[in-house]
Amino acid sequence: MAQINPSILSADFARLAEEAKAVEGADWLHVDVMDNHFVPNLTLGVPIVEALSKATDTPLDCHLMIEDADRWAPSYVEAGAGSVTFHAEAAAAPVRLAREIRAKGARASMALKPATPIEPYEDLLPELDMLLIMTVEPGFGGQAFLDIMLPKIRRTRELISKHGLELWLQVDGGVSATTIERCAEAGADVFVAGSAVYGAADPAAAVRDLRALADVATAAAPWACDH
Ligand code: DX5
Ligand code: ZN
């Protein structure tokens, strides 16, 4: 079944605990950490992740859009994140970092900006629990989905099948009721949605609707025929 991860970047930051509860049927809560260096925006860090992990039972999916990921990512596992995503472009030693995240007890994930190809990372995929393909330039919520990323999603799904990996394939950026089916058809199975969930009148219903759309599209997708 498709996993839907609402992004709290689009939530009310003054009411984070309530906003987390508003999407309790979600699989993970997506937490965007930005440092104003890797991306031109500043959001939150370790203390808020720590507080949020105590305030909700939904596991936290921390997406680190920060420089020097090697130094900072392990702190997010200690803060309570169940999954930690670092950017390939910001990690000096991605294999060592993924192993450290796993050793500390979280799922290890790596993200690729739109201009970063998947091919150089083919041999690293067994070290990861999830690969995140950005479908916007990272930094802000509410941007338009980049259709030009669909071939990369397809190629990544092919690599996952070729190597028989248990790797989740996440998409993030512009995912909504009008774009989620294209992502699922291309091979994504974990979907981050910020504005499409928190911009809806009923965020919990938006999560259910998105999951239903993704599930139908996945069932019809060639890559999922053996699932
Ligand atoms: C953008 C963030 C996303 C953002 C998605 O850099 O990584 O997680 O919250 O927001 P929407 O779904 O509104 O594009
Ligand atoms: Zn994100």
PDB file of C-alpha atoms and ligand atoms in Angstrom:
ATOM      1  CA  MET A   1       0.000   0.000   0.000  1.00  0.00           C
ATOM      2  CA  ALA A   2       1.168   3.506  -0.809  1.00  0.00           C
ATOM      3  CA  GLN A   3       2.562   5.480   2.106  1.00  0.00           C
ATOM      4  CA  ILE A   4       1.525   9.105   2.536  1.00  0.00           C
ATOM      5  CA  ASN A   5       3.795  11.426   4.513  1.00  0.00           C
ATOM      6  CA  PRO A   6       2.303  14.873   5.181  1.00  0.00           C
ATOM      7  CA  SER A   7       4.919  17.610   5.340  1.00  0.00           C
ATOM      8  CA  ILE A   8       4.589  19.857   8.377  1.00  0.00           C
ATOM      9  CA  LEU A   9       6.291  22.616   6.396  1.00  0.00           C
ATOM     10  CA  SER A  10       2.764  23.516   5.286  1.00  0.00           C
ATOM     11  CA  ALA A  11       1.317  23.223   8.821  1.00  0.00           C
ATOM     12  CA  ASP A  12       0.868  25.969  11.416  1.00  0.00           C
ATOM     13  CA  PHE A  13       4.255  26.051  13.204  1.00  0.00           C
ATOM     14  CA  ALA A  14       2.644  27.572  16.318  1.00  0.00           C
ATOM     15  CA  ARG A  15       0.421  24.478  16.701  1.00  0.00           C
ATOM     16  CA  LEU A  16       2.702  21.623  15.630  1.00  0.00           C
ATOM     17  CA  ALA A  17       1.406  19.031  18.100  1.00  0.00           C
ATOM     18  CA  GLU A  18      -2.212  19.588  17.015  1.00  0.00           C
ATOM     19  CA  GLU A  19      -1.199  19.637  13.364  1.00  0.00           C
ATOM     20  CA  ALA A  20       0.549  16.280  13.834  1.00  0.00           C
ATOM     21  CA  LYS A  21      -2.615  14.856  15.419  1.00  0.00           C
ATOM     22  CA  ALA A  22      -4.715  16.158  12.509  1.00  0.00           C
ATOM     23  CA  VAL A  23      -3.039  13.570  10.226  1.00  0.00           C
ATOM     24  CA  GLU A  24      -2.850  10.592  12.577  1.00  0.00           C
ATOM     25  CA  GLY A  25      -3.804   8.151   9.789  1.00  0.00           C
ATOM     26  CA  ALA A  26      -0.656   9.109   7.892  1.00  0.00           C
ATOM     27  CA  ASP A  27       2.230   6.652   7.639  1.00  0.00           C
ATOM     28  CA  TRP A  28       4.963   9.110   8.596  1.00  0.00           C
ATOM     29  CA  LEU A  29       5.181  12.785   9.419  1.00  0.00           C
ATOM     30  CA  HIS A  30       7.619  14.499   7.040  1.00  0.00           C
ATOM     31  CA  VAL A  31       9.808  17.064   8.794  1.00  0.00           C
ATOM     32  CA  ASP A  32      11.767  19.461   6.561  1.00  0.00           C
ATOM     33  CA  VAL A  33      14.987  20.669   8.171  1.00  0.00           C
ATOM     34  CA  MET A  34      16.542  23.615   6.283  1.00  0.00           C
ATOM     35  CA  ASP A  35      19.689  25.511   7.244  1.00  0.00           C
ATOM     36  CA  ASN A  36      19.616  28.558   4.945  1.00  0.00           C
ATOM     37  CA  HIS A  37      22.840  27.306   3.286  1.00  0.00           C
ATOM     38  CA  PHE A  38      21.965  24.131   1.407  1.00  0.00           C
ATOM     39  CA  VAL A  39      18.634  25.779   0.532  1.00  0.00           C
ATOM     40  CA  PRO A  40      17.610  29.456   0.767  1.00  0.00           C
ATOM     41  CA  ASN A  41      15.219  28.901   3.680  1.00  0.00           C
ATOM     42  CA  LEU A  42      15.458  28.246   7.418  1.00  0.00           C
ATOM     43  CA  THR A  43      12.992  26.043   9.278  1.00  0.00           C
ATOM     44  CA  LEU A  44      13.694  23.966  12.384  1.00  0.00           C
ATOM     45  CA  GLY A  45      16.282  21.725  13.994  1.00  0.00           C
ATOM     46  CA  VAL A  46      16.995  19.075  16.610  1.00  0.00           C
ATOM     47  CA  PRO A  47      15.035  20.555  19.579  1.00  0.00           C
ATOM     48  CA  ILE A  48      11.791  20.762  17.603  1.00  0.00           C
ATOM     49  CA  VAL A  49      12.221  17.237  16.220  1.00  0.00           C
ATOM     50  CA  GLU A  50      12.763  16.043  19.781  1.00  0.00           C
ATOM     51  CA  ALA A  51       9.611  17.812  21.015  1.00  0.00           C
ATOM     52  CA  LEU A  52       7.548  16.600  18.065  1.00  0.00           C
ATOM     53  CA  SER A  53       8.608  12.976  18.534  1.00  0.00           C
ATOM     54  CA  LYS A  54       7.202  13.137  22.071  1.00  0.00           C
ATOM     55  CA  ALA A  55       3.996  14.809  20.897  1.00  0.00           C
ATOM     56  CA  THR A  56       2.933  12.242  18.279  1.00  0.00           C
ATOM     57  CA  ASP A  57       2.864   8.481  17.759  1.00  0.00           C
ATOM     58  CA  THR A  58       3.313   8.925  14.015  1.00  0.00           C
ATOM     59  CA  PRO A  59       6.958   8.175  13.181  1.00  0.00           C
ATOM     60  CA  LEU A  60       9.052  11.093  11.949  1.00  0.00           C
ATOM     61  CA  ASP A  61      10.559  11.157   8.474  1.00  0.00           C
ATOM     62  CA  CYS A  62      13.256  13.850   8.724  1.00  0.00           C
ATOM     63  CA  HIS A  63      14.374  15.368   5.429  1.00  0.00           C
ATOM     64  CA  LEU A  64      17.630  17.200   6.020  1.00  0.00           C
ATOM     65  CA  MET A  65      18.222  20.005   3.548  1.00  0.00           C
ATOM     66  CA  ILE A  66      21.447  21.007   5.273  1.00  0.00           C
ATOM     67  CA  GLU A  67      25.162  21.256   4.549  1.00  0.00           C
ATOM     68  CA  ASP A  68      27.565  18.961   6.380  1.00  0.00           C
ATOM     69  CA  ALA A  69      25.027  16.158   6.685  1.00  0.00           C
ATOM     70  CA  ASP A  70      27.767  13.798   7.914  1.00  0.00           C
ATOM     71  CA  ARG A  71      28.104  15.854  11.058  1.00  0.00           C
ATOM     72  CA  TRP A  72      24.438  16.545  11.829  1.00  0.00           C
ATOM     73  CA  ALA A  73      22.308  13.629  10.603  1.00  0.00           C
ATOM     74  CA  PRO A  74      23.063  11.282  13.548  1.00  0.00           C
ATOM     75  CA  SER A  75      21.662  13.880  15.990  1.00  0.00           C
ATOM     76  CA  TYR A  76      18.267  13.555  14.322  1.00  0.00           C
ATOM     77  CA  VAL A  77      18.190   9.822  15.060  1.00  0.00           C
ATOM     78  CA  GLU A  78      18.984  10.619  18.688  1.00  0.00           C
ATOM     79  CA  ALA A  79      16.202  13.233  18.635  1.00  0.00           C
ATOM     80  CA  GLY A  80      13.688  10.488  17.807  1.00  0.00           C
ATOM     81  CA  ALA A  81      13.426  10.358  14.001  1.00  0.00           C
ATOM     82  CA  GLY A  82      12.480   6.937  12.607  1.00  0.00           C
ATOM     83  CA  SER A  83      13.881   7.792   9.191  1.00  0.00           C
ATOM     84  CA  VAL A  84      16.615  10.273   8.324  1.00  0.00           C
ATOM     85  CA  THR A  85      17.189  11.518   4.779  1.00  0.00           C
ATOM     86  CA  PHE A  86      20.401  13.315   3.869  1.00  0.00           C
ATOM     87  CA  HIS A  87      21.107  14.874   0.471  1.00  0.00           C
ATOM     88  CA  ALA A  88      23.661  13.160  -1.774  1.00  0.00           C
ATOM     89  CA  GLU A  89      24.912  16.645  -2.659  1.00  0.00           C
ATOM     90  CA  ALA A  90      25.615  17.452   1.021  1.00  0.00           C
ATOM     91  CA  ALA A  91      27.219  14.221   2.238  1.00  0.00           C
ATOM     92  CA  ALA A  92      30.991  13.733   2.027  1.00  0.00           C
ATOM     93  CA  ALA A  93      30.790  10.000   2.841  1.00  0.00           C
ATOM     94  CA  PRO A  94      27.266   8.732   2.112  1.00  0.00           C
ATOM     95  CA  VAL A  95      28.061   5.058   2.772  1.00  0.00           C
ATOM     96  CA  ARG A  96      29.567   5.756   6.178  1.00  0.00           C
ATOM     97  CA  LEU A  97      26.694   8.090   7.015  1.00  0.00           C
ATOM     98  CA  ALA A  98      23.975   5.629   5.964  1.00  0.00           C
ATOM     99  CA  ARG A  99      25.639   2.926   8.083  1.00  0.00           C
ATOM    100  CA  GLU A 100      25.806   5.266  11.052  1.00  0.00           C
ATOM    101  CA  ILE A 101      22.112   6.169  10.753  1.00  0.00           C
ATOM    102  CA  ARG A 102      21.177   2.477  10.573  1.00  0.00           C
ATOM    103  CA  ALA A 103      23.483   1.567  13.460  1.00  0.00           C
ATOM    104  CA  LYS A 104      21.789   4.183  15.601  1.00  0.00           C
ATOM    105  CA  GLY A 105      18.427   2.546  14.863  1.00  0.00           C
ATOM    106  CA  ALA A 106      16.742   4.617  12.141  1.00  0.00           C
ATOM    107  CA  ARG A 107      16.013   3.993   8.479  1.00  0.00           C
ATOM    108  CA  ALA A 108      18.696   5.541   6.267  1.00  0.00           C
ATOM    109  CA  SER A 109      17.615   7.509   3.241  1.00  0.00           C
ATOM    110  CA  MET A 110      19.316   9.630   0.580  1.00  0.00           C
ATOM    111  CA  ALA A 111      17.786  12.446  -1.476  1.00  0.00           C
ATOM    112  CA  LEU A 112      18.622  13.687  -4.964  1.00  0.00           C
ATOM    113  CA  LYS A 113      17.954  17.240  -6.164  1.00  0.00           C
ATOM    114  CA  PRO A 114      16.384  17.484  -9.627  1.00  0.00           C
ATOM    115  CA  ALA A 115      19.724  17.895 -11.437  1.00  0.00           C
ATOM    116  CA  THR A 116      21.438  14.995  -9.634  1.00  0.00           C
ATOM    117  CA  PRO A 117      21.303  11.714 -11.581  1.00  0.00           C
ATOM    118  CA  ILE A 118      20.617   8.351  -9.940  1.00  0.00           C
ATOM    119  CA  GLU A 119      23.125   6.357 -12.027  1.00  0.00           C
ATOM    120  CA  PRO A 120      26.313   7.206 -10.029  1.00  0.00           C
ATOM    121  CA  TYR A 121      24.586   5.846  -6.902  1.00  0.00           C
ATOM    122  CA  GLU A 122      23.486   2.471  -8.258  1.00  0.00           C
ATOM    123  CA  ASP A 123      26.053   0.525  -6.224  1.00  0.00           C
ATOM    124  CA  LEU A 124      25.127   2.393  -3.018  1.00  0.00           C
ATOM    125  CA  LEU A 125      21.437   1.500  -3.082  1.00  0.00           C
ATOM    126  CA  PRO A 126      21.761  -1.619  -0.845  1.00  0.00           C
ATOM    127  CA  GLU A 127      23.066   0.695   1.887  1.00  0.00           C
ATOM    128  CA  LEU A 128      19.788   2.614   1.923  1.00  0.00           C
ATOM    129  CA  ASP A 129      16.262   2.000   3.146  1.00  0.00           C
ATOM    130  CA  MET A 130      14.756   4.773   1.016  1.00  0.00           C
ATOM    131  CA  LEU A 131      15.732   6.949  -1.935  1.00  0.00           C
ATOM    132  CA  LEU A 132      14.075  10.365  -2.234  1.00  0.00           C
ATOM    133  CA  ILE A 133      13.683  11.897  -5.667  1.00  0.00           C
ATOM    134  CA  MET A 134      12.922  15.602  -5.370  1.00  0.00           C
ATOM    135  CA  THR A 135      10.176  16.656  -7.756  1.00  0.00           C
ATOM    136  CA  VAL A 136      10.811  20.374  -7.096  1.00  0.00           C
ATOM    137  CA  GLU A 137      13.986  22.285  -6.286  1.00  0.00           C
ATOM    138  CA  PRO A 138      14.150  21.896  -2.490  1.00  0.00           C
ATOM    139  CA  GLY A 139      13.525  24.884  -0.232  1.00  0.00           C
ATOM    140  CA  PHE A 140       9.850  25.738  -0.256  1.00  0.00           C
ATOM    141  CA  GLY A 141       6.417  24.166  -0.098  1.00  0.00           C
ATOM    142  CA  GLY A 142       3.707  24.867  -2.648  1.00  0.00           C
ATOM    143  CA  GLN A 143       5.862  24.700  -5.796  1.00  0.00           C
ATOM    144  CA  ALA A 144       4.712  23.131  -9.062  1.00  0.00           C
ATOM    145  CA  PHE A 145       5.510  19.449  -9.650  1.00  0.00           C
ATOM    146  CA  LEU A 146       8.345  18.860 -12.141  1.00  0.00           C
ATOM    147  CA  ASP A 147       7.125  16.348 -14.726  1.00  0.00           C
ATOM    148  CA  ILE A 148      10.675  16.163 -16.085  1.00  0.00           C
ATOM    149  CA  MET A 149      11.532  14.030 -13.014  1.00  0.00           C
ATOM    150  CA  LEU A 150       9.280  11.142 -14.090  1.00  0.00           C
ATOM    151  CA  PRO A 151      11.970   9.419 -16.209  1.00  0.00           C
ATOM    152  CA  LYS A 152      14.338   9.459 -13.194  1.00  0.00           C
ATOM    153  CA  ILE A 153      11.639   7.841 -11.041  1.00  0.00           C
ATOM    154  CA  ARG A 154      11.190   5.160 -13.717  1.00  0.00           C
ATOM    155  CA  ARG A 155      14.918   4.494 -14.019  1.00  0.00           C
ATOM    156  CA  THR A 156      15.255   4.248 -10.243  1.00  0.00           C
ATOM    157  CA  ARG A 157      12.377   1.779 -10.016  1.00  0.00           C
ATOM    158  CA  GLU A 158      14.116  -0.315 -12.687  1.00  0.00           C
ATOM    159  CA  LEU A 159      17.336  -0.345 -10.645  1.00  0.00           C
ATOM    160  CA  ILE A 160      15.409  -1.415  -7.530  1.00  0.00           C
ATOM    161  CA  SER A 161      13.834  -4.313  -9.458  1.00  0.00           C
ATOM    162  CA  LYS A 162      17.096  -5.240 -11.182  1.00  0.00           C
ATOM    163  CA  HIS A 163      18.878  -5.640  -7.841  1.00  0.00           C
ATOM    164  CA  GLY A 164      15.850  -7.084  -6.005  1.00  0.00           C
ATOM    165  CA  LEU A 165      16.072  -4.411  -3.296  1.00  0.00           C
ATOM    166  CA  GLU A 166      13.648  -3.647  -0.471  1.00  0.00           C
ATOM    167  CA  LEU A 167      14.184   0.058  -1.075  1.00  0.00           C
ATOM    168  CA  TRP A 168      11.352   2.553  -0.704  1.00  0.00           C
ATOM    169  CA  LEU A 169      11.135   5.202  -3.426  1.00  0.00           C
ATOM    170  CA  GLN A 170       9.888   8.545  -2.137  1.00  0.00           C
ATOM    171  CA  VAL A 171       8.829  11.619  -4.094  1.00  0.00           C
ATOM    172  CA  ASP A 172       8.645  15.092  -2.566  1.00  0.00           C
ATOM    173  CA  GLY A 173       7.460  18.365  -4.059  1.00  0.00           C
ATOM    174  CA  GLY A 174       4.225  19.294  -5.780  1.00  0.00           C
ATOM    175  CA  VAL A 175       2.612  15.934  -5.004  1.00  0.00           C
ATOM    176  CA  SER A 176      -1.175  16.352  -5.072  1.00  0.00           C
ATOM    177  CA  ALA A 177      -4.366  14.699  -6.297  1.00  0.00           C
ATOM    178  CA  THR A 178      -3.462  15.817  -9.819  1.00  0.00           C
ATOM    179  CA  THR A 179       0.141  14.500  -9.829  1.00  0.00           C
ATOM    180  CA  ILE A 180       0.278  11.525  -7.436  1.00  0.00           C
ATOM    181  CA  GLU A 181      -0.969   8.986  -9.983  1.00  0.00           C
ATOM    182  CA  ARG A 182       1.844   9.889 -12.401  1.00  0.00           C
ATOM    183  CA  CYS A 183       4.380   9.352  -9.612  1.00  0.00           C
ATOM    184  CA  ALA A 184       2.900   6.004  -8.610  1.00  0.00           C
ATOM    185  CA  GLU A 185       2.698   4.830 -12.192  1.00  0.00           C
ATOM    186  CA  ALA A 186       6.387   5.726 -12.663  1.00  0.00           C
ATOM    187  CA  GLY A 187       7.433   3.738  -9.584  1.00  0.00           C
ATOM    188  CA  ALA A 188       7.183   5.818  -6.405  1.00  0.00           C
ATOM    189  CA  ASP A 189       5.698   4.167  -3.315  1.00  0.00           C
ATOM    190  CA  VAL A 190       6.160   6.843  -0.609  1.00  0.00           C
ATOM    191  CA  PHE A 191       4.575  10.233  -1.206  1.00  0.00           C
ATOM    192  CA  VAL A 192       5.302  13.481   0.633  1.00  0.00           C
ATOM    193  CA  ALA A 193       2.509  16.041   0.432  1.00  0.00           C
ATOM    194  CA  GLY A 194       2.598  19.408   2.179  1.00  0.00           C
ATOM    195  CA  SER A 195       0.159  21.902   0.713  1.00  0.00           C
ATOM    196  CA  ALA A 196      -2.096  19.154  -0.685  1.00  0.00           C
ATOM    197  CA  VAL A 197      -2.684  17.884   2.878  1.00  0.00           C
ATOM    198  CA  TYR A 198      -2.458  20.934   5.142  1.00  0.00           C
ATOM    199  CA  GLY A 199      -4.097  23.204   2.568  1.00  0.00           C
ATOM    200  CA  ALA A 200      -7.161  20.927   2.557  1.00  0.00           C
ATOM    201  CA  ALA A 201     -10.219  21.581   4.723  1.00  0.00           C
ATOM    202  CA  ASP A 202      -9.851  18.070   6.204  1.00  0.00           C
ATOM    203  CA  PRO A 203      -6.158  17.010   6.249  1.00  0.00           C
ATOM    204  CA  ALA A 204      -6.927  13.438   7.380  1.00  0.00           C
ATOM    205  CA  ALA A 205      -9.371  12.987   4.497  1.00  0.00           C
ATOM    206  CA  ALA A 206      -6.781  14.402   2.093  1.00  0.00           C
ATOM    207  CA  VAL A 207      -4.316  11.718   3.259  1.00  0.00           C
ATOM    208  CA  ARG A 208      -6.904   8.979   2.629  1.00  0.00           C
ATOM    209  CA  ASP A 209      -7.820  10.371  -0.797  1.00  0.00           C
ATOM    210  CA  LEU A 210      -4.186  10.623  -1.895  1.00  0.00           C
ATOM    211  CA  ARG A 211      -3.485   7.070  -0.727  1.00  0.00           C
ATOM    212  CA  ALA A 212      -6.512   5.754  -2.628  1.00  0.00           C
ATOM    213  CA  LEU A 213      -5.408   7.485  -5.845  1.00  0.00           C
ATOM    214  CA  ALA A 214      -1.860   6.155  -5.467  1.00  0.00           C
ATOM    215  CA  ASP A 215      -3.057   2.626  -4.748  1.00  0.00           C
ATOM    216  CA  VAL A 216      -5.240   2.489  -7.852  1.00  0.00           C
ATOM    217  CA  ALA A 217      -2.433   3.874 -10.044  1.00  0.00           C
ATOM    218  CA  THR A 218       0.083   1.429  -8.524  1.00  0.00           C
ATOM    219  CA  ALA A 219      -2.179  -1.567  -9.115  1.00  0.00           C
ATOM    220  CA  ALA A 220      -2.300  -0.647 -12.818  1.00  0.00           C
ATOM    221  CA  ALA A 221       1.429   0.072 -13.100  1.00  0.00           C
ATOM    222  CA  PRO A 222       3.693  -2.378 -14.932  1.00  0.00           C
ATOM    223  CA  TRP A 223       6.397  -2.193 -12.249  1.00  0.00           C
ATOM    224  CA  ALA A 224       3.985  -3.382  -9.537  1.00  0.00           C
ATOM    225  CA  CYS A 225       2.448  -6.315 -11.396  1.00  0.00           C
ATOM    226  CA  ASP A 226       4.390  -8.825  -9.271  1.00  0.00           C
ATOM    227  CA  HIS A 227       3.446  -7.183  -5.926  1.00  0.00           C
TER     228      HIS A 227
HETATM  229  C1  DX5 B   1      10.433  21.233  -0.179  1.00  0.00           C
HETATM  230  C2  DX5 B   1      10.204  20.239   0.908  1.00  0.00           C
HETATM  231  C3  DX5 B   1       8.905  19.547   0.790  1.00  0.00           C
HETATM  232  C4  DX5 B   1       7.694  20.454   0.894  1.00  0.00           C
HETATM  233  C5  DX5 B   1       6.655  19.882  -0.024  1.00  0.00           C
HETATM  234  O1  DX5 B   1      11.774  21.514  -0.301  1.00  0.00           O
HETATM  235  O2  DX5 B   1      11.201  19.243   0.917  1.00  0.00           O
HETATM  236  O3  DX5 B   1       8.783  18.483   1.731  1.00  0.00           O
HETATM  237  O4  DX5 B   1       7.175  20.539   2.184  1.00  0.00           O
HETATM  238  O5  DX5 B   1       5.581  20.756  -0.087  1.00  0.00           O
HETATM  239  P1  DX5 B   1       4.481  20.632  -1.240  1.00  0.00           P
HETATM  240  O6  DX5 B   1       3.874  19.284  -1.093  1.00  0.00           O
HETATM  241  O7  DX5 B   1       3.530  21.736  -0.929  1.00  0.00           O
HETATM  242  O8  DX5 B   1       5.201  20.801  -2.545  1.00  0.00           O
HETATM  243 ZN    ZN B   2      10.809  17.443   2.165  1.00  0.00          ZN
END
